[in-house]
């Protein structure tokens, strides 16, 4: 997974619901996706153009978990985003 | 629940007020029927909260009003929007509002704080893609609407989508309905364009084209679980009152605190008369204003019934400006001075009393 090439799809509308939950709307499929707190953090990181390493670092800090654990979580989330075609890889 | 009236049950819904909170709007939709001067060239005017409180209390006592629908302009531009929602909640009534959705994120905390009294929100939409919608409503409108839909959907706040049917989208009603259903809308209300000038009048759908739209909406209403309907401007020569204002169950208050017949007529773009306004509630007692309104409502309905009866006796089928209750009103109240037609259509066009007004 190339850490610098994943960007939110232009066809996605993101709503920060209450700071702990987010909603994505895919304008191509007209489907909703609910994001939990960690997924929100990753999505916001992608929006801000952060690298995967930077996002992993943030998850490690915010949730006080090990680097390995954070890395696995973030990569799993990115895999989900990719499989649902919510992000683009360049 | 989002209330929809039907001609078959003669259910005009609860006693209610439509209230224009403001004269201004942040968008510039070319088909808008509010006067351009009020929207963009006059100083912003906001219905005062003390007047609102008094109107709510009087309307509840005198007319048995239980619901309020806020419109504008854009109602969320009222600087005391939260206090407005509070005033309704404190009166024991329920509220809803029609919005272009631009400021929805900003007013969401106020709505969330009054979730018990806000029954639903109606959003106006012009297309089901960014390009189609924002062509009419300006860049960024579509994304803001989609965010608002998401927020409502995941907060279980019922919402309706309102779409003006024009020539460019009249063949996309099914796609629009699928989009609305996917977004989780509880209702989809189509609206015919209002004739705000000779130019708009000429580019609007003709009677036969409108009839096709109305038939398609009737089909969609049977297919979809959500309420799909068309507002009262559709062709309907039924003798029953076609809408809540003419049935005496709803009235309009404009942003100046004046009582008028219907939000569709109030401040009408390029209209030359205001005979639909019966009283200034800043100075006149509600009880007298209400009586004047009932008289006006009855007289207007009777006027149309008489016109339809005359046409029937003469064996002619009513033209669009008689067959459509709203167009008949616009004509009667001198809102469309450029339109003097009393033409009639060839017999054979049938009435489609499928839906009535949805407020
Ligand atoms: S959003 Fe509504 S009030 Fe504003 S310009 Fe458009 S139609 Fe008129
Ligand atoms: S314009 Fe007339 S017919 Fe149309 S909803 Fe208003 S009162 Fe009824």
Coordinates of C-alpha atoms and ligand atoms in Angstrom, one line a residue:
Chain A
X1 CA 0.0 0.0 0.0
X2 CA 1.6 3.3 -1.1
X3 CA 1.2 5.7 1.7
X4 CA 1.3 8.9 -0.3
X5 CA -1.1 8.1 -3.1
X6 CA -4.4 7.5 -1.4
X7 CA -6.9 10.3 -1.6
X8 CA -10.6 10.7 -0.8
X9 CA -12.6 10.2 -4.0
X10 CA -14.0 13.4 -5.5
X11 CA -17.4 11.6 -5.6
X12 CA -17.5 11.3 -1.8
X13 CA -19.3 13.7 0.5
X14 CA -18.1 13.5 4.1
X15 CA -20.1 14.8 7.1
X16 CA -18.5 15.0 10.5
X17 CA -21.6 14.0 12.5
X18 CA -20.7 14.8 16.0
X19 CA -16.9 14.6 16.2
X20 CA -17.0 10.9 17.0
X21 CA -19.0 9.6 14.1
X22 CA -18.9 10.4 10.4
X23 CA -21.0 9.7 7.3
X24 CA -19.7 9.2 3.8
X25 CA -22.0 9.5 0.8
X26 CA -20.8 7.9 -2.4
X27 CA -22.4 10.1 -5.2
X28 CA -21.7 7.4 -7.8
X29 CA -23.6 4.6 -6.0
X30 CA -25.7 6.9 -3.8
X31 CA -24.8 4.8 -0.8
X32 CA -24.2 5.9 2.8
X33 CA -21.2 4.6 4.9
X34 CA -20.9 5.2 8.6
X35 CA -17.5 5.8 10.1
X36 CA -16.6 5.2 13.6
X37 CA -14.1 7.4 15.5
X38 CA -11.0 5.7 14.2
X39 CA -12.3 5.6 10.6
X40 CA -13.1 9.3 10.9
X41 CA -9.6 10.0 12.0
X42 CA -8.2 8.1 9.1
X43 CA -10.6 9.8 6.6
X44 CA -9.8 13.2 7.9
X45 CA -6.1 12.4 7.6
X46 CA -6.6 11.5 4.0
X47 CA -8.5 14.7 3.4
X48 CA -5.6 16.7 4.9
X49 CA -3.2 14.9 2.6
X50 CA -1.4 13.0 5.3
X51 CA 0.7 10.0 4.6
X52 CA -0.3 6.6 6.0
X53 CA 2.7 6.8 8.4
X54 CA 1.5 10.1 9.6
X55 CA -2.0 8.8 10.2
X56 CA -0.7 5.7 11.9
X57 CA 1.4 8.0 14.2
X58 CA -1.8 10.0 15.0
X59 CA -3.8 6.9 15.8
X60 CA -0.9 5.7 18.0
X61 CA -0.9 8.9 20.0
X62 CA -4.7 9.4 20.3
X63 CA -5.5 5.8 21.3
X64 CA -2.3 5.0 23.2
X65 CA -1.8 1.7 21.3
X66 CA 1.2 0.1 19.8
X67 CA 2.6 1.1 16.5
X68 CA 1.9 -2.3 15.1
X69 CA -1.6 -2.3 16.3
X70 CA -2.2 1.1 14.8
X71 CA -0.7 0.2 11.5
X72 CA -2.8 -2.9 11.2
X73 CA -6.0 -0.9 12.0
X74 CA -5.2 1.9 9.6
X75 CA -4.3 -0.5 6.8
X76 CA -7.5 -2.5 7.3
X77 CA -9.5 0.7 7.1
X78 CA -7.7 1.8 4.0
X79 CA -8.4 -1.6 2.4
X80 CA -12.0 -1.2 3.2
X81 CA -12.1 2.3 1.7
X82 CA -10.4 0.9 -1.4
X83 CA -12.7 -2.1 -1.8
X84 CA -15.7 0.2 -1.6
X85 CA -14.1 2.5 -4.1
X86 CA -14.3 5.5 -1.7
X87 CA -10.7 6.5 -2.3
X88 CA -8.5 6.9 -5.3
X89 CA -4.9 5.7 -5.6
X90 CA -2.6 7.7 -7.8
Chain B
X1 CA -45.2 12.3 9.8
X2 CA -45.0 14.4 6.6
X3 CA -48.6 15.2 5.9
X4 CA -49.9 14.8 2.4
X5 CA -53.4 15.6 1.4
X6 CA -55.5 13.7 -1.0
X7 CA -58.6 14.7 -2.9
X8 CA -60.2 11.4 -2.3
X9 CA -60.3 11.7 1.5
X10 CA -60.7 15.5 1.6
X11 CA -58.2 15.5 4.3
X12 CA -56.6 18.9 4.3
X13 CA -54.4 18.2 7.3
X14 CA -54.3 20.0 10.7
X15 CA -54.9 23.7 11.1
X16 CA -51.6 25.3 10.2
X17 CA -49.7 28.5 9.4
X18 CA -47.1 29.0 6.8
X19 CA -44.8 31.7 8.0
X20 CA -42.2 33.6 6.0
X21 CA -39.4 34.2 8.4
X22 CA -37.3 36.4 6.1
X23 CA -37.5 38.2 2.8
X24 CA -33.9 37.3 1.7
X25 CA -32.2 34.3 0.2
X26 CA -28.6 33.3 -0.4
X27 CA -29.3 31.6 -3.7
X28 CA -30.5 32.9 -7.0
X29 CA -32.8 30.3 -8.6
X30 CA -34.1 31.7 -11.8
X31 CA -37.5 30.1 -11.4
X32 CA -38.0 31.4 -7.9
X33 CA -41.4 33.1 -7.5
X34 CA -40.6 35.5 -4.7
X35 CA -40.1 39.1 -5.8
X36 CA -36.5 39.8 -6.7
X37 CA -36.5 43.1 -5.0
X38 CA -37.4 41.5 -1.7
X39 CA -34.9 38.7 -2.1
X40 CA -31.9 40.8 -3.2
X41 CA -32.4 44.5 -3.4
X42 CA -34.3 45.4 -0.2
X43 CA -32.9 45.6 3.2
X44 CA -33.1 42.2 5.0
X45 CA -36.3 41.9 7.0
X46 CA -37.0 39.3 9.6
X47 CA -40.3 38.4 11.3
X48 CA -40.0 39.7 14.8
X49 CA -40.0 37.1 17.5
X50 CA -42.6 39.1 19.7
X51 CA -44.9 39.2 16.7
X52 CA -44.3 35.5 16.1
X53 CA -45.1 34.6 19.7
X54 CA -48.3 36.7 19.6
X55 CA -49.4 35.2 16.3
X56 CA -48.8 31.6 17.5
X57 CA -50.8 32.2 20.7
X58 CA -53.7 33.9 18.8
X59 CA -53.8 31.4 16.0
X60 CA -53.9 28.5 18.5
X61 CA -56.8 30.1 20.4
X62 CA -58.8 31.5 17.4
X63 CA -58.1 29.0 14.6
X64 CA -57.0 25.9 16.5
X65 CA -53.6 26.0 14.8
X66 CA -51.3 23.2 15.8
X67 CA -48.6 23.4 13.1
X68 CA -46.2 25.9 11.6
X69 CA -44.3 25.6 8.3
X70 CA -41.5 28.1 8.0
X71 CA -40.5 29.4 4.6
X72 CA -38.9 32.6 3.2
X73 CA -36.7 33.5 1.4
X74 CA -34.5 31.2 3.2
X75 CA -35.8 30.7 6.7
X76 CA -32.5 29.6 8.2
X77 CA -31.2 33.1 7.6
X78 CA -33.4 34.5 10.4
X79 CA -30.8 35.7 13.0
X80 CA -32.9 34.2 15.8
X81 CA -33.7 30.9 14.2
X82 CA -33.2 29.0 17.4
X83 CA -35.5 31.3 19.4
X84 CA -38.1 30.9 16.6
X85 CA -38.0 27.1 17.1
X86 CA -38.2 27.7 20.8
X87 CA -41.3 29.9 20.4
X88 CA -43.1 27.1 18.5
X89 CA -42.1 24.5 21.0
X90 CA -43.2 26.7 23.9
X91 CA -46.6 27.3 22.2
X92 CA -47.1 23.5 22.2
X93 CA -47.2 23.4 18.4
X94 CA -45.0 21.5 15.9
X95 CA -42.8 23.1 13.3
X96 CA -41.1 22.2 10.0
X97 CA -39.4 24.3 7.4
X98 CA -38.5 24.5 3.7
X99 CA -34.9 25.2 3.1
X100 CA -32.3 25.2 0.3
X101 CA -30.0 23.4 2.8
X102 CA -27.0 25.8 2.4
X103 CA -27.0 26.7 6.1
X104 CA -28.2 23.4 7.5
X105 CA -25.0 22.5 9.3
X106 CA -25.0 25.9 11.0
X107 CA -28.6 25.5 12.3
X108 CA -28.4 21.8 13.1
X109 CA -27.6 22.4 16.8
X110 CA -30.8 24.5 17.1
X111 CA -32.8 21.8 15.3
X112 CA -31.3 19.0 17.5
X113 CA -32.2 21.0 20.6
X114 CA -35.9 21.1 19.4
X115 CA -36.1 17.6 18.0
X116 CA -39.4 17.0 19.9
X117 CA -41.2 19.9 18.1
X118 CA -39.5 19.9 14.7
X119 CA -41.4 17.2 12.7
X120 CA -39.4 17.3 9.5
X121 CA -37.5 19.4 7.0
X122 CA -38.2 19.9 3.3
X123 CA -35.2 20.5 1.1
X124 CA -35.3 22.0 -2.4
X125 CA -33.2 20.2 -5.0
X126 CA -32.7 20.8 -8.7
X127 CA -30.8 17.8 -9.9
X128 CA -29.3 14.5 -8.8
X129 CA -25.7 15.3 -9.6
X130 CA -23.5 18.2 -8.7
X131 CA -23.5 19.5 -12.2
X132 CA -27.3 19.3 -12.7
X133 CA -28.2 20.8 -9.3
X134 CA -25.5 23.5 -9.0
X135 CA -26.2 24.8 -12.5
X136 CA -29.4 26.2 -11.0
X137 CA -28.3 26.7 -7.4
X138 CA -24.6 27.6 -7.5
X139 CA -21.4 25.6 -6.8
X140 CA -21.4 23.7 -3.5
X141 CA -25.2 23.5 -3.1
X142 CA -25.4 19.9 -4.0
X143 CA -22.7 18.7 -1.5
X144 CA -24.4 20.8 1.3
X145 CA -27.7 19.2 0.5
X146 CA -26.3 15.7 0.6
X147 CA -24.7 16.5 4.0
X148 CA -28.0 17.7 5.2
X149 CA -29.7 14.5 4.0
X150 CA -27.1 12.4 5.7
X151 CA -27.5 14.3 8.9
X152 CA -31.3 13.9 8.9
X153 CA -31.2 10.3 7.9
X154 CA -28.8 9.3 10.6
X155 CA -30.6 11.4 13.2
X156 CA -34.0 9.9 12.3
X157 CA -35.3 13.4 11.4
X158 CA -37.8 12.8 8.6
X159 CA -37.1 14.9 5.5
X160 CA -38.8 15.6 2.2
X161 CA -37.2 16.6 -1.1
X162 CA -38.9 19.2 -3.3
X163 CA -38.1 19.4 -7.0
X164 CA -39.4 22.0 -9.5
X165 CA -40.3 20.2 -12.7
X166 CA -38.9 22.0 -15.7
X167 CA -38.4 21.0 -19.3
X168 CA -34.8 19.9 -18.7
X169 CA -35.7 17.4 -15.9
X170 CA -39.2 16.4 -16.8
X171 CA -37.9 13.1 -18.2
X172 CA -35.8 12.3 -15.1
X173 CA -38.5 11.9 -12.5
X174 CA -37.8 8.2 -11.9
X175 CA -34.1 8.8 -11.4
X176 CA -34.9 11.7 -9.1
X177 CA -37.2 9.4 -7.1
X178 CA -34.5 6.7 -6.9
X179 CA -32.0 9.2 -5.7
X180 CA -34.4 10.6 -3.0
X181 CA -35.3 7.0 -1.9
X182 CA -31.6 6.1 -1.6
X183 CA -30.9 9.3 0.4
X184 CA -33.6 8.1 2.8
X185 CA -36.2 10.8 2.1
X186 CA -39.6 10.2 3.6
X187 CA -41.3 12.2 0.8
X188 CA -40.6 13.5 -2.6
X189 CA -42.8 16.4 -3.8
X190 CA -42.7 17.6 -7.3
X191 CA -43.8 21.2 -8.1
X192 CA -44.7 22.8 -11.4
X193 CA -42.9 26.0 -12.2
X194 CA -44.8 29.2 -11.4
X195 CA -45.3 31.7 -14.3
X196 CA -43.3 34.7 -13.0
X197 CA -42.9 36.4 -16.3
X198 CA -44.0 36.0 -19.9
X199 CA -40.6 34.5 -20.7
X200 CA -40.8 31.8 -17.9
X201 CA -44.5 31.3 -18.9
X202 CA -43.4 30.6 -22.5
X203 CA -40.7 28.2 -21.5
X204 CA -42.7 26.3 -18.9
X205 CA -44.3 22.9 -19.7
X206 CA -47.5 23.1 -21.7
X207 CA -50.7 21.5 -20.5
X208 CA -50.1 18.2 -22.3
X209 CA -46.5 18.0 -21.1
X210 CA -47.6 18.8 -17.5
X211 CA -50.2 16.0 -17.8
X212 CA -47.5 13.5 -18.7
X213 CA -45.5 14.7 -15.7
X214 CA -48.6 14.3 -13.4
X215 CA -49.2 10.8 -14.8
X216 CA -45.6 9.8 -14.2
X217 CA -45.8 11.1 -10.6
X218 CA -48.9 9.1 -10.1
X219 CA -47.1 6.0 -11.3
X220 CA -44.0 6.7 -9.1
X221 CA -46.3 7.2 -6.1
X222 CA -47.5 3.6 -6.5
X223 CA -44.0 2.2 -6.9
X224 CA -42.1 3.9 -4.1
X225 CA -42.6 3.4 -0.4
X226 CA -41.8 7.1 0.4
X227 CA -44.6 9.5 -0.3
X228 CA -44.3 10.8 -3.9
X229 CA -46.7 13.6 -4.9
X230 CA -47.1 16.7 -6.9
X231 CA -48.1 20.0 -5.3
X232 CA -51.4 21.6 -5.9
X233 CA -50.5 23.4 -9.1
X234 CA -51.5 20.3 -11.1
X235 CA -54.5 20.3 -13.4
X236 CA -57.5 19.5 -11.2
X237 CA -61.1 20.4 -12.0
X238 CA -62.6 18.6 -9.1
X239 CA -65.2 20.7 -7.3
X240 CA -63.7 20.1 -3.8
X241 CA -61.3 22.7 -2.4
X242 CA -58.0 21.8 -4.1
X243 CA -55.8 22.8 -1.1
X244 CA -55.7 23.7 2.5
X245 CA -55.9 27.5 2.1
X246 CA -59.1 27.2 0.1
X247 CA -60.4 24.6 2.5
X248 CA -59.7 27.1 5.3
X249 CA -57.2 24.9 7.1
X250 CA -54.1 27.0 6.4
X251 CA -53.0 30.6 6.2
X252 CA -49.8 32.5 5.5
X253 CA -48.0 35.1 7.5
X254 CA -45.4 37.1 5.6
X255 CA -42.1 38.4 7.1
X256 CA -43.8 41.8 7.8
X257 CA -46.4 40.1 10.0
X258 CA -49.3 40.3 7.5
X259 CA -51.9 37.6 7.1
X260 CA -52.4 36.4 3.5
X261 CA -54.1 33.5 1.8
X262 CA -51.3 31.3 0.6
X263 CA -47.5 31.2 0.5
X264 CA -47.7 30.5 -3.2
X265 CA -49.1 34.0 -3.8
X266 CA -47.3 36.0 -1.2
X267 CA -44.7 38.5 -2.6
X268 CA -45.1 37.0 -6.0
X269 CA -42.5 38.0 -8.5
X270 CA -43.8 40.6 -10.9
X271 CA -47.3 40.5 -9.4
X272 CA -49.0 43.9 -9.3
X273 CA -51.6 43.4 -6.5
X274 CA -51.8 42.3 -2.9
X275 CA -55.5 41.5 -2.6
X276 CA -54.5 38.1 -1.1
X277 CA -53.2 40.1 2.0
X278 CA -56.1 40.6 4.4
X279 CA -54.6 42.1 7.5
X280 CA -51.5 43.6 9.2
X281 CA -51.2 41.6 12.4
X282 CA -48.9 44.2 13.9
X283 CA -51.9 46.4 14.4
X284 CA -55.1 44.3 13.7
X285 CA -56.6 41.8 16.0
X286 CA -56.1 38.2 14.9
X287 CA -59.8 37.3 15.4
X288 CA -60.9 39.9 12.9
X289 CA -58.1 39.1 10.5
X290 CA -59.0 35.4 10.7
X291 CA -62.7 36.1 9.8
X292 CA -61.5 38.2 6.8
X293 CA -59.3 35.3 5.7
X294 CA -62.1 32.8 6.0
X295 CA -64.3 35.0 3.8
X296 CA -61.5 35.4 1.2
X297 CA -60.8 31.7 1.1
X298 CA -64.5 30.9 0.6
X299 CA -64.9 33.6 -2.0
X300 CA -61.9 32.4 -4.0
X301 CA -63.0 28.8 -4.0
X302 CA -66.5 29.8 -5.0
X303 CA -65.1 32.0 -7.8
X304 CA -63.3 29.0 -9.3
X305 CA -66.3 26.7 -8.9
X306 CA -68.5 29.2 -10.7
X307 CA -65.9 29.5 -13.5
X308 CA -65.6 25.7 -13.9
X309 CA -69.4 25.4 -13.9
X310 CA -69.8 28.1 -16.6
X311 CA -67.2 26.3 -18.7
X312 CA -68.9 23.0 -18.2
X313 CA -72.2 24.5 -19.2
X314 CA -70.6 25.9 -22.4
X315 CA -69.1 22.5 -23.1
X316 CA -65.5 23.7 -23.0
X317 CA -62.6 22.1 -21.2
X318 CA -60.8 24.6 -18.9
X319 CA -57.5 25.9 -20.0
X320 CA -54.4 25.6 -17.9
X321 CA -55.0 28.9 -16.1
X322 CA -58.4 27.6 -14.9
X323 CA -57.7 23.9 -14.6
X324 CA -54.7 24.5 -12.4
X325 CA -56.0 25.9 -9.1
X326 CA -52.8 27.8 -8.4
X327 CA -52.7 29.4 -11.8
X328 CA -56.3 30.3 -11.4
X329 CA -55.4 32.0 -8.1
X330 CA -52.4 33.8 -9.7
X331 CA -54.8 35.1 -12.3
X332 CA -57.5 36.1 -9.9
X333 CA -55.1 38.0 -7.6
X334 CA -53.4 39.8 -10.4
X335 CA -50.0 38.1 -9.9
X336 CA -49.6 37.4 -13.6
X337 CA -50.7 40.7 -15.3
X338 CA -49.0 39.8 -18.6
X339 CA -51.2 36.7 -18.8
X340 CA -54.8 37.6 -19.9
X341 CA -55.6 34.5 -21.7
X342 CA -59.1 33.0 -21.3
X343 CA -58.4 30.5 -23.9
X344 CA -59.8 27.1 -23.6
X345 CA -58.4 23.7 -24.5
X346 CA -60.0 21.2 -26.8
X347 CA -62.3 18.9 -24.8
X348 CA -60.8 15.5 -24.0
X349 CA -58.2 16.5 -21.4
X350 CA -59.1 14.8 -18.2
X351 CA -58.6 15.9 -14.7
X352 CA -56.1 13.9 -12.6
X353 CA -57.2 14.4 -9.0
X354 CA -54.3 12.4 -7.7
X355 CA -52.8 14.7 -5.1
X356 CA -53.4 17.9 -3.4
X357 CA -51.2 20.5 -1.8
X358 CA -48.5 19.4 0.5
X359 CA -47.4 21.8 3.1
Ligands
LIG1 S1 -33.6 28.8 -2.6 FE1 -35.8 29.1 -2.7 S2 -36.2 31.2 -2.0 FE2 -34.0 31.0 -2.5 S3 -33.9 31.7 -4.7 FE3 -34.1 29.5 -4.7 S4 -36.3 29.1 -4.9 FE4 -36.1 31.2 -4.2
LIG2 S1 -52.3 29.4 -5.0 FE1 -54.5 29.1 -4.6 S2 -54.9 27.0 -5.3 FE2 -52.7 27.2 -5.1 S3 -52.3 26.4 -3.0 FE3 -52.5 28.6 -2.9 S4 -54.7 29.0 -2.4 FE4 -54.5 26.9 -3.1

